Coordinates of N, CA and C in Angstrom, one line a residue:
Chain O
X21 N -15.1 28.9 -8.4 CA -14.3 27.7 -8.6 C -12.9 28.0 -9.0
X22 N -11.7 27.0 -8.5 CA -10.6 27.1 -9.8 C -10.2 26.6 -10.1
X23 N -9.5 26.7 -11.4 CA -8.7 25.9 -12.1 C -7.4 25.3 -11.8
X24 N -7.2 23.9 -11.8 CA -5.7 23.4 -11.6 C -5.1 22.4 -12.6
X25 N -4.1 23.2 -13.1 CA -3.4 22.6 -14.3 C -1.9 21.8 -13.0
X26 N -2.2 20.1 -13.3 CA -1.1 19.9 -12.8 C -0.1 18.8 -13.7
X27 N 1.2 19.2 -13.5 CA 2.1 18.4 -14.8 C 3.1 17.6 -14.4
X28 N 3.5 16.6 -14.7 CA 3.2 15.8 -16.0 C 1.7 14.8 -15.5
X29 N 0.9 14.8 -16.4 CA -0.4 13.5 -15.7 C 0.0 12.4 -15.4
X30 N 1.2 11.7 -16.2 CA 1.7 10.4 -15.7 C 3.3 10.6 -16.3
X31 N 4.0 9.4 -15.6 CA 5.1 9.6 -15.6 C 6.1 7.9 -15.5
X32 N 6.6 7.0 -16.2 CA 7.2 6.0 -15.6 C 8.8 6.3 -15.1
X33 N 9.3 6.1 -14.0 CA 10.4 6.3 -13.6 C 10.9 5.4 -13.2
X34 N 12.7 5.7 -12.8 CA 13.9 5.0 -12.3 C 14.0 5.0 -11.3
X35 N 13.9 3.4 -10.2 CA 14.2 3.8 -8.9 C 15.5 4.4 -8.9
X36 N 15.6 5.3 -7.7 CA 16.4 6.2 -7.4 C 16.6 7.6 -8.1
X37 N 16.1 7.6 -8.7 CA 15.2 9.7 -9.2 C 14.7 9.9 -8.8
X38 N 14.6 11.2 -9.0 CA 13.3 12.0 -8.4 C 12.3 12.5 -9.7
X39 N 11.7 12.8 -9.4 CA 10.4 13.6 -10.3 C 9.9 15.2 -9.3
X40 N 9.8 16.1 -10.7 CA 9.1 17.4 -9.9 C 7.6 17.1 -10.5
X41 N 6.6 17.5 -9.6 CA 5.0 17.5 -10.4 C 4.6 19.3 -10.2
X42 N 4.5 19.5 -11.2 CA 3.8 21.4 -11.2 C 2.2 21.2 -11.3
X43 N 2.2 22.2 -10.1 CA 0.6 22.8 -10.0 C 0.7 24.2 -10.3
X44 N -0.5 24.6 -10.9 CA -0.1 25.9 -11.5 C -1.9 26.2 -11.2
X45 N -2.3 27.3 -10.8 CA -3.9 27.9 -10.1 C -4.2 29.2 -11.3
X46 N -5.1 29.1 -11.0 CA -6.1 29.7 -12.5 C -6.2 31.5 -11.4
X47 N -6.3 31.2 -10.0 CA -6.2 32.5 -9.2 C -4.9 31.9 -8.0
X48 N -4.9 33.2 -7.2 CA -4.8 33.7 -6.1 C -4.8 33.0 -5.0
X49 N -4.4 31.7 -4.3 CA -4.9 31.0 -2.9 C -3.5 31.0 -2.2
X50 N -4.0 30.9 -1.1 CA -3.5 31.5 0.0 C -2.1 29.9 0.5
X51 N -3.2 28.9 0.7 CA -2.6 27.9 0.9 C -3.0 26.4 -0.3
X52 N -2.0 25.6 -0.7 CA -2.1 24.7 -1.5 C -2.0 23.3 -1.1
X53 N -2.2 22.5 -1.5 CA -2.1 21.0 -0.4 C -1.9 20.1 -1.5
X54 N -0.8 18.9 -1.0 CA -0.5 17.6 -2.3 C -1.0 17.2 -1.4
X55 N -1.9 16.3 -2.3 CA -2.1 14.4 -1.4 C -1.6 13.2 -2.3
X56 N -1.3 12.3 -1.6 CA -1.0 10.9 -2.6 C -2.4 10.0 -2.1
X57 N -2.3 9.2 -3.4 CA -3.4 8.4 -3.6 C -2.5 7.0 -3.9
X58 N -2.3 5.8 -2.3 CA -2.0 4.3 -3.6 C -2.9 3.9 -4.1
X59 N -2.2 2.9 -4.9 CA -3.2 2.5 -5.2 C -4.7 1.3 -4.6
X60 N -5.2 1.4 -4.3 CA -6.2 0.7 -3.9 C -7.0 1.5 -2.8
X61 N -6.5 2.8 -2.7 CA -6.4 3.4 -1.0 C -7.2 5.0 -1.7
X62 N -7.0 5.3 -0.2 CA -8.0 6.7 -0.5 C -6.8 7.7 -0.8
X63 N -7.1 8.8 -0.5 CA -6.5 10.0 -0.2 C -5.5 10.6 1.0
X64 N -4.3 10.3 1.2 CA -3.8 10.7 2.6 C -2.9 12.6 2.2
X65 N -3.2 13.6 2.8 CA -2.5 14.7 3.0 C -0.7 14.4 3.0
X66 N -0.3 14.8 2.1 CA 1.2 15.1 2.1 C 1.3 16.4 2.9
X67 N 1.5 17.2 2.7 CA 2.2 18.7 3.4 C 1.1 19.8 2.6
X68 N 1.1 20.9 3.6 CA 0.4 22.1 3.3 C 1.4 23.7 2.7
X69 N 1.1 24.5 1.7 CA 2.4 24.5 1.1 C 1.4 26.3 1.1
X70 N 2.2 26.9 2.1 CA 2.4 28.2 2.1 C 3.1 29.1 1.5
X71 N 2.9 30.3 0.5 CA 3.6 31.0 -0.2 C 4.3 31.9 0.9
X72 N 5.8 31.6 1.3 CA 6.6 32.7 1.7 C 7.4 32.1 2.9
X73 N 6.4 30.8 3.4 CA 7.0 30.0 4.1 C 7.5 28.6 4.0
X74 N 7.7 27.7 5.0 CA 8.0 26.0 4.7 C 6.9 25.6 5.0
X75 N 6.4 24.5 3.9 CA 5.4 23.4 3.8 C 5.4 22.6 5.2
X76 N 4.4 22.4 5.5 CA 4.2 21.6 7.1 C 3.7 20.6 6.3
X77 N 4.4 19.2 6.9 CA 4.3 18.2 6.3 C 3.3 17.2 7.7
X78 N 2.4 16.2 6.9 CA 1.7 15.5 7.8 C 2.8 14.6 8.7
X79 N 1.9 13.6 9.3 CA 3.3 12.3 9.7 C 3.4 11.8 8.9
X80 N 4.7 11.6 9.4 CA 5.3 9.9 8.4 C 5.6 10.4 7.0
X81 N 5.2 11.9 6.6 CA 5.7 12.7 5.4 C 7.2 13.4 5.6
X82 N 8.3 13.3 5.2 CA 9.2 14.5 5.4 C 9.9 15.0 4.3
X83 N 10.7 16.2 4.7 CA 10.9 17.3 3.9 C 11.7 16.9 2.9
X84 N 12.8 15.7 3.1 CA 13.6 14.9 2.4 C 13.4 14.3 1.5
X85 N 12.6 13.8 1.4 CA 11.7 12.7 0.6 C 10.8 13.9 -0.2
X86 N 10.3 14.3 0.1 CA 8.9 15.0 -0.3 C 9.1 16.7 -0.3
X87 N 10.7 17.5 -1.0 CA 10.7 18.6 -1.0 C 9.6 19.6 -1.9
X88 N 8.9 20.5 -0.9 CA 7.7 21.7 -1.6 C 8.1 22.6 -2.0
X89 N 8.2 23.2 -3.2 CA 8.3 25.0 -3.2 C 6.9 25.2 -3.6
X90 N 7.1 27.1 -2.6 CA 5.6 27.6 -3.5 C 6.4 28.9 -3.9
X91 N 6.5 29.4 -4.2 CA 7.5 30.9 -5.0 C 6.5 31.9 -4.9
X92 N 5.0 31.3 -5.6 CA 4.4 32.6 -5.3 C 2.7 32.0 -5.4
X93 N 1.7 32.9 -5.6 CA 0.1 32.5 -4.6 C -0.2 31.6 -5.8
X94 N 0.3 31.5 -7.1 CA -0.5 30.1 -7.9 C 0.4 29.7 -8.4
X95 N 1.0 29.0 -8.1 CA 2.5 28.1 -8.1 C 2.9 27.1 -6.9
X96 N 2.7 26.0 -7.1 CA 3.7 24.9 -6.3 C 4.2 23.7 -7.1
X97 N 5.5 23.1 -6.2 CA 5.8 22.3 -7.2 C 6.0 21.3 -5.9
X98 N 6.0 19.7 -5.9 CA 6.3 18.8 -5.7 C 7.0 17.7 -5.8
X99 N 8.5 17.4 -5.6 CA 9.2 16.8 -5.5 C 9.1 14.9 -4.7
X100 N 9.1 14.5 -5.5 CA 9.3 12.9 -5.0 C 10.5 12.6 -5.5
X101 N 11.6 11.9 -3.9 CA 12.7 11.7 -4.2 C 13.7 10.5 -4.2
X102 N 14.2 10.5 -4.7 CA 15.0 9.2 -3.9 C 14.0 7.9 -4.4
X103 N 13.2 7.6 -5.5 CA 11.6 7.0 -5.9 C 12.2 5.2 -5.5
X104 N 11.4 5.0 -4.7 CA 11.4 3.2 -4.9 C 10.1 3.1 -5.4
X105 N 9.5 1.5 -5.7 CA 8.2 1.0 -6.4 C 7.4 1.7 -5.3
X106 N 7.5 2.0 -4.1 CA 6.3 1.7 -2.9 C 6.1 3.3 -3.5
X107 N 6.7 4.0 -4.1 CA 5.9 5.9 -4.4 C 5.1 5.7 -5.7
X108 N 4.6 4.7 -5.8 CA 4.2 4.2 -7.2 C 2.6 4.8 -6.7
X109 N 2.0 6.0 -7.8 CA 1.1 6.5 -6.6 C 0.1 7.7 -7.5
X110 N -1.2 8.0 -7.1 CA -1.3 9.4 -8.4 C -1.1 10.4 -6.7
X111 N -0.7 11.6 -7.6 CA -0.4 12.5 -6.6 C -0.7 13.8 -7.3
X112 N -1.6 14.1 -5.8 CA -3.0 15.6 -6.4 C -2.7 16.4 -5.8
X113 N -2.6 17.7 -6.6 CA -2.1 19.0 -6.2 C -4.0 19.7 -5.8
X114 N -4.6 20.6 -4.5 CA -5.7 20.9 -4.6 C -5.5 22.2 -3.6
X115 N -6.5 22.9 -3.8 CA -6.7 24.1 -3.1 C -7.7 24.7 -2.9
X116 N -7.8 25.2 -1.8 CA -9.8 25.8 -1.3 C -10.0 27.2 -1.8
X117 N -11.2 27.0 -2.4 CA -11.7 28.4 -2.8 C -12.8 29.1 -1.9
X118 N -12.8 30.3 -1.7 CA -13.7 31.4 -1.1 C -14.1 30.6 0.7
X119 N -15.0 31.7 0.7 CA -15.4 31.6 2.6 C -16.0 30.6 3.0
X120 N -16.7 29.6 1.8 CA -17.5 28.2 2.3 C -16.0 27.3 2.6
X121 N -14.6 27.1 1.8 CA -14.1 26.1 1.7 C -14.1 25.2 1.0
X122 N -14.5 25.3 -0.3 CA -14.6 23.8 -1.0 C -13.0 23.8 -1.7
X123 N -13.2 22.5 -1.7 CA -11.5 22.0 -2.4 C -11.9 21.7 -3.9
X124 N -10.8 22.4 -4.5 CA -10.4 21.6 -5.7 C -9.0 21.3 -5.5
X125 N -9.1 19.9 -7.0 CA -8.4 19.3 -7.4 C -8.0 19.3 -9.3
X126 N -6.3 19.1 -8.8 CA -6.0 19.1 -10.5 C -6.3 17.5 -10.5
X127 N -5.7 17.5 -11.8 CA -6.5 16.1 -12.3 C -5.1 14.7 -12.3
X128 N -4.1 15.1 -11.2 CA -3.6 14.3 -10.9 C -2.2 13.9 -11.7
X129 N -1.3 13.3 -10.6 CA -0.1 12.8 -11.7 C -0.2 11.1 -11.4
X130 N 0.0 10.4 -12.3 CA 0.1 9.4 -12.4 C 1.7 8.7 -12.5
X131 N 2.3 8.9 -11.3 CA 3.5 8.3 -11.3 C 3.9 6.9 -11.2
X132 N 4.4 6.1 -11.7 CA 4.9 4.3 -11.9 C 6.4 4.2 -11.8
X133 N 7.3 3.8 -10.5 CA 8.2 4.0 -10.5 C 8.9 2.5 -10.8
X134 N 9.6 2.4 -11.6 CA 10.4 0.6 -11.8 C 11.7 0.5 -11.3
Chain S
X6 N -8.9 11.1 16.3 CA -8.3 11.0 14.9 C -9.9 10.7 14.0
X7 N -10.7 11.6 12.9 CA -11.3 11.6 12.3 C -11.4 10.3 11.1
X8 N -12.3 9.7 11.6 CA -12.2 8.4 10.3 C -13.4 8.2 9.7
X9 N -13.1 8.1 8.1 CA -14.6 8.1 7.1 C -14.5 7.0 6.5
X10 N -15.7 6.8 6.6 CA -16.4 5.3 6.1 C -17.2 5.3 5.0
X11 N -17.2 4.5 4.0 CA -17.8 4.6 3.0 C -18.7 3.4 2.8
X12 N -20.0 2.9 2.4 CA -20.4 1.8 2.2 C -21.4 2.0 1.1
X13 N -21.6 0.9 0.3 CA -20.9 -0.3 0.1 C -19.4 0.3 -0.4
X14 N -18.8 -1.1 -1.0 CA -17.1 0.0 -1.5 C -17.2 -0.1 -2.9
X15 N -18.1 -0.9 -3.3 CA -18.7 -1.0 -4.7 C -19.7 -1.7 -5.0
X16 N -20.9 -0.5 -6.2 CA -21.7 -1.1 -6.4 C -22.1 -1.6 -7.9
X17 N -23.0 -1.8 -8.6 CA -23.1 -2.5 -9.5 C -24.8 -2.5 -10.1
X18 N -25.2 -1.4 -10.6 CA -26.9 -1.3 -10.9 C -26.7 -1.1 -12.7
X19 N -28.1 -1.5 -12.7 CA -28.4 -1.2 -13.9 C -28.8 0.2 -15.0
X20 N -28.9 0.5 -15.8 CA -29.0 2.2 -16.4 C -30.5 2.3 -15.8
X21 N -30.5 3.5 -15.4 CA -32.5 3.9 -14.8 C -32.3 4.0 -13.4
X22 N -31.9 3.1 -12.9 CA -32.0 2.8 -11.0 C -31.7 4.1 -10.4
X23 N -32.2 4.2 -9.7 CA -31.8 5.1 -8.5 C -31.1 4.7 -7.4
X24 N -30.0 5.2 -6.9 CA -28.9 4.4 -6.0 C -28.8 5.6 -5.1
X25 N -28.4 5.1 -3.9 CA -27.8 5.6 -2.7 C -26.4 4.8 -2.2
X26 N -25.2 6.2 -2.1 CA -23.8 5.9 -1.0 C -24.0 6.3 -0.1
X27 N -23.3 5.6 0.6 CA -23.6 6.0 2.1 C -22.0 6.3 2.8
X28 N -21.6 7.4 3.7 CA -20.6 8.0 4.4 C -20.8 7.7 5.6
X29 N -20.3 7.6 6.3 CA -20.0 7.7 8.0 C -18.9 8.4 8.5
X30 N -18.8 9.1 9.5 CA -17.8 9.8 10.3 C -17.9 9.9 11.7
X31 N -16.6 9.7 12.4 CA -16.6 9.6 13.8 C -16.5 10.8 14.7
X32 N -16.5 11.4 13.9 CA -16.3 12.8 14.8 C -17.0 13.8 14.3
X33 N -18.3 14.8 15.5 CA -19.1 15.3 14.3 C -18.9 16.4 13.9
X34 N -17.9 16.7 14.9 CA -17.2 18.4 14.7 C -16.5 18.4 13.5
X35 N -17.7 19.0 12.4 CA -16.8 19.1 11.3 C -17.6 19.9 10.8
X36 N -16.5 20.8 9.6 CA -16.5 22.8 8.9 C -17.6 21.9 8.2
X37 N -17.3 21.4 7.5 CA -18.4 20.9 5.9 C -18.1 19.3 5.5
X38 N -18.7 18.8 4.6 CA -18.7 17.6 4.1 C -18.7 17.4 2.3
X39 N -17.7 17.1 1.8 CA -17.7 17.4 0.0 C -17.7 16.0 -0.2
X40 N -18.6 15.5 -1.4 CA -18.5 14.5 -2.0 C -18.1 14.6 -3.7
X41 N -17.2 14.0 -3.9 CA -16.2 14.3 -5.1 C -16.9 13.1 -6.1
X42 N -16.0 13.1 -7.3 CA -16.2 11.8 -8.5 C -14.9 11.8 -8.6
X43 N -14.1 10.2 -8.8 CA -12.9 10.4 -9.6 C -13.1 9.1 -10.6
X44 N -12.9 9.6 -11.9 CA -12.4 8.8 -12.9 C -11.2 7.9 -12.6
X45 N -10.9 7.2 -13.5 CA -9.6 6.0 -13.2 C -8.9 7.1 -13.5
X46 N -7.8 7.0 -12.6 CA -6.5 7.4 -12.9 C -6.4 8.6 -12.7
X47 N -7.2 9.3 -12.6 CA -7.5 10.9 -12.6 C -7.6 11.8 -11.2
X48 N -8.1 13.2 -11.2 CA -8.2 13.9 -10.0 C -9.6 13.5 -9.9
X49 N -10.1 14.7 -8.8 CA -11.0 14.6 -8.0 C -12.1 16.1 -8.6
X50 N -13.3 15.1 -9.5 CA -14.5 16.5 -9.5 C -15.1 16.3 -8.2
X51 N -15.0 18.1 -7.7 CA -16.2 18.4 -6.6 C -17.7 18.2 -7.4
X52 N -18.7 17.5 -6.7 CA -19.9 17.3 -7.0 C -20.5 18.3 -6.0
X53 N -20.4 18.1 -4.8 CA -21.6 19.0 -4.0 C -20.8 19.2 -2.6
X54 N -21.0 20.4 -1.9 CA -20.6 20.6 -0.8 C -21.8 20.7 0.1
X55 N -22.0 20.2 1.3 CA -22.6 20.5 2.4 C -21.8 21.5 3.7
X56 N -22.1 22.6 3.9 CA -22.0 23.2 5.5 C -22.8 22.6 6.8
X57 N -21.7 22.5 7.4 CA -22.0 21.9 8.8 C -23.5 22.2 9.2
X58 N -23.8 23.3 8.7 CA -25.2 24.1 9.1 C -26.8 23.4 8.3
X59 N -26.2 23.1 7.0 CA -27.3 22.7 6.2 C -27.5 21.0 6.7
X60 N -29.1 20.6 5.5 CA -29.0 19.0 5.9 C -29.1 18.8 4.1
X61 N -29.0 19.6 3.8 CA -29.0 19.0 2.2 C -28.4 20.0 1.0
X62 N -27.9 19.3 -0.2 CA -27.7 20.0 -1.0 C -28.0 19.3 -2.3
X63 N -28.6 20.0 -3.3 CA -28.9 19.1 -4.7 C -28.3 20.2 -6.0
X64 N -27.6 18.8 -6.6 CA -27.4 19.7 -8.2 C -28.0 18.2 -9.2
X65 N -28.8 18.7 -10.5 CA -29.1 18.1 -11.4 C -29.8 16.8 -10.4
X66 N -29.0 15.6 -10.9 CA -29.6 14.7 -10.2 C -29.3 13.8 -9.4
X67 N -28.1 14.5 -8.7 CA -27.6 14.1 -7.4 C -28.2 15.4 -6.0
X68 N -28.3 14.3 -5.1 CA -28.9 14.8 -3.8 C -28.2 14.7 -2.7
X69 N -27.5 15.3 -1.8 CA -26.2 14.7 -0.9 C -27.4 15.6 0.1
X70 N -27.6 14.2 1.7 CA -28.0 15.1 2.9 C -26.6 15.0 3.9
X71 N -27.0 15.8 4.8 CA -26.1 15.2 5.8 C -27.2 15.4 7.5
X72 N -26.7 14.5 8.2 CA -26.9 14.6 9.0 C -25.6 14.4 10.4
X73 N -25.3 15.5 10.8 CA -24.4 15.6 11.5 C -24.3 14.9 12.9
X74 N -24.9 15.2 13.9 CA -25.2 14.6 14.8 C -25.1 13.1 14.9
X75 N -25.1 12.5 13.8 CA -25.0 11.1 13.5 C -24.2 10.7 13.1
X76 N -22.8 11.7 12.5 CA -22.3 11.4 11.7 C -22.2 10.6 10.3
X77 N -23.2 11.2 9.6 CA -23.7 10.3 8.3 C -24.0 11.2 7.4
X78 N -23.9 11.0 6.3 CA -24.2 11.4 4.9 C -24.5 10.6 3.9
X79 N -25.4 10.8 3.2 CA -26.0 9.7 1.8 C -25.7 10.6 0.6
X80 N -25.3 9.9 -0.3 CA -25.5 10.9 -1.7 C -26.3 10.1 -2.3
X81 N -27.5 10.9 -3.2 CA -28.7 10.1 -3.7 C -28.2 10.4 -4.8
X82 N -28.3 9.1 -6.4 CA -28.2 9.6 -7.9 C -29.6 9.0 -8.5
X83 N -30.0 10.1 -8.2 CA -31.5 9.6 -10.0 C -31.0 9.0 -11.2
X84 N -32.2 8.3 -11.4 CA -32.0 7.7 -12.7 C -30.6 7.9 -13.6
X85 N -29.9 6.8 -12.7 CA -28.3 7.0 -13.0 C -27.9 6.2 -14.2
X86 N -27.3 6.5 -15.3 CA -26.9 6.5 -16.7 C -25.3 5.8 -16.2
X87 N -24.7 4.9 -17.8 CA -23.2 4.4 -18.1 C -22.2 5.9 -17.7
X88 N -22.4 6.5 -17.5 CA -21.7 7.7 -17.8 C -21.4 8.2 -16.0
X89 N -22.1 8.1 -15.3 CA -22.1 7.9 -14.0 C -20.9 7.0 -13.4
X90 N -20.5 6.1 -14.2 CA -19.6 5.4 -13.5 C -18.3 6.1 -13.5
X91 N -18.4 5.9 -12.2 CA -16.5 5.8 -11.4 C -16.7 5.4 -9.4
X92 N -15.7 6.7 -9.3 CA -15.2 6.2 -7.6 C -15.6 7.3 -6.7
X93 N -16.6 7.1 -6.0 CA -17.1 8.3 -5.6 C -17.1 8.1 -3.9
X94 N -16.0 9.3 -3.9 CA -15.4 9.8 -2.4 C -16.0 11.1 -1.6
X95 N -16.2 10.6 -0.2 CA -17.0 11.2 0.5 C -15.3 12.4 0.9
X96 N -15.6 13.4 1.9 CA -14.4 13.5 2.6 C -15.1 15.0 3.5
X97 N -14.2 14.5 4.5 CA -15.1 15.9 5.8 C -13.9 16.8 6.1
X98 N -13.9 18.1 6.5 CA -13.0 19.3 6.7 C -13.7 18.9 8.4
X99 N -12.3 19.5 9.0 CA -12.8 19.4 10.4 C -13.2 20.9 10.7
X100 N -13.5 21.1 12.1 CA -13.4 22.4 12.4 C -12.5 22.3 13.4
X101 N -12.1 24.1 13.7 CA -11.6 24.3 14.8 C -10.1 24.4 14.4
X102 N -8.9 24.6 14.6 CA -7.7 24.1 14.2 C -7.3 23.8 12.7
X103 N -8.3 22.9 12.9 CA -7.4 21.8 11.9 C -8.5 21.7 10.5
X104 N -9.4 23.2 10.2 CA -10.6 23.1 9.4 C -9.8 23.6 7.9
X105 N -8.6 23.5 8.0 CA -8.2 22.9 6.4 C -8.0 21.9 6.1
X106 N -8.0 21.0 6.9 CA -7.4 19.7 6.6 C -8.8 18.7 6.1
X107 N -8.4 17.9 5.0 CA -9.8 17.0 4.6 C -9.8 15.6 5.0
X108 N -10.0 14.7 5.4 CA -10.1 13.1 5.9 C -11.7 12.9 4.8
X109 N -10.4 11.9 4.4 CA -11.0 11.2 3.1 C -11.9 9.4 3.4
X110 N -12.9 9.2 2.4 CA -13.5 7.4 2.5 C -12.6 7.2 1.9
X111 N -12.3 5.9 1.7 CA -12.0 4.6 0.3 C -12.7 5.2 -0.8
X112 N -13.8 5.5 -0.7 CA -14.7 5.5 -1.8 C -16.0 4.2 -2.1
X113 N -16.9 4.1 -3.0 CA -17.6 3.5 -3.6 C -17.3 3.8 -5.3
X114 N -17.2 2.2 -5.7 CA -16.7 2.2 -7.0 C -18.4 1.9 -7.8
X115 N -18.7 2.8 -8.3 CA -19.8 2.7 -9.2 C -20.5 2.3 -10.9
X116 N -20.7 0.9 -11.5 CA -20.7 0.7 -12.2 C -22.2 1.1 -12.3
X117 N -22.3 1.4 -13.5 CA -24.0 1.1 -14.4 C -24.0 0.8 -15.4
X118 N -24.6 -0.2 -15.4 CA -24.6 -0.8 -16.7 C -25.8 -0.7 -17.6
X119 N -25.5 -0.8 -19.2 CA -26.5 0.0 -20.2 C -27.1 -1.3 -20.2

């Protein structure tokens, strides 16, 4: 299994800032993945966040709004930019371990943008 | 386009009962099947993973089958306890391509009451 420390857990913000959210991995993974969660809603994939390259972002996600770094194999950070109410959202940093694939997840940022 | 179904979206039993969720999916080509727990506000515990290959997997007193071909999955909870409650999300990895990517239910919101 691994471990994901992700920061800050919650956050109230100013429309028009941004917020960075850190994931930080207990090992080693190859590739790392944000999802946003609204509220009432499931899980939709933000972008997939390769160490050495650019994050491939789903649709309707872009690079603008939603800038990735990964620097190195247990490190990424997450940028929400430019925040109106509608990014009002928890947003999960997760990553697959070993040859089966199972995902983990950090325990979430809880962003409230006003 | 992969889409997961969750039913009921919430349920409501008493401490003791034994309960079943139910998952659906439209597409059966898929790597594995993980059903998660999420607390309010929080990330996502992995509970159990299924491989495409198996039809069951058990920890403690949860029982997840899957049946692929049908696209369907149950998660069974024994004699389910207050402590049991939250939001419990099905979600399938596809294969082929796209077998990092996860497609997530709504969930079922689980209360038990003492």
């Amino acid at each position: 299994s691994a471990v994901i420390s992700q920061k800050p857990s919650r956050d109230i913000c100013q429309r028009g800032t941004s917020l960075t959210i850190q994931c930080q991995v207990d090992s080693q993974v190859t590739m790392m993945f944000w999802y946003r969660q609204q509220p009432g809603q499931s899980l939709t994939l933000i972008a997939t966040a390769n160490q050495g390259s650019e994050a491939t972002y789903e649709s309707g996600f872009v690079i603008d709004k939603f800038p990735i770094s990964r620097p190195n194999l247990t490190f990424s950070t997450l940028t929400v930019s430019n925040m109106s109410p509608e990014d009002s959202s928890i947003y999960l940093c997760s990553v697959v371990g070993g040859a089966i694939t199972e995902a983990f997840f950090g325990q979430g940022t809880r962003l409230t943008v006003v | 386009k992969q889409e997961v179904t969750q039913i009921p979206a919430a349920l409501s039993v008493p401490e003791g009962e034994n309960l079943v969720l139910n998952c659906s999916f439209t597409d059966s080509a898929i790597y594995n099947l993980q059903w998660f727990r999420q607390d309010p506000g929080k990330g996502l515990t992995s509970l159990l993973l299924i491989q495409s290959s198996q039809r069951e997997q058990t920890s403690g007193r949860l029982n997840a089958s899957l049946d692929k071909s049908s696209g369907r999955s149950t998660l069974y909870i024994a004699a389910s306890q207050p402590g049991d409650s939250a939001t419990y999300l099905c979600a399938v990895r596809g294969s082929g391509g796209s077998n990092y990517k996860l497609t997530f239910g709504k969930g079922t919101l689980l209360t038990v009451n003492p």
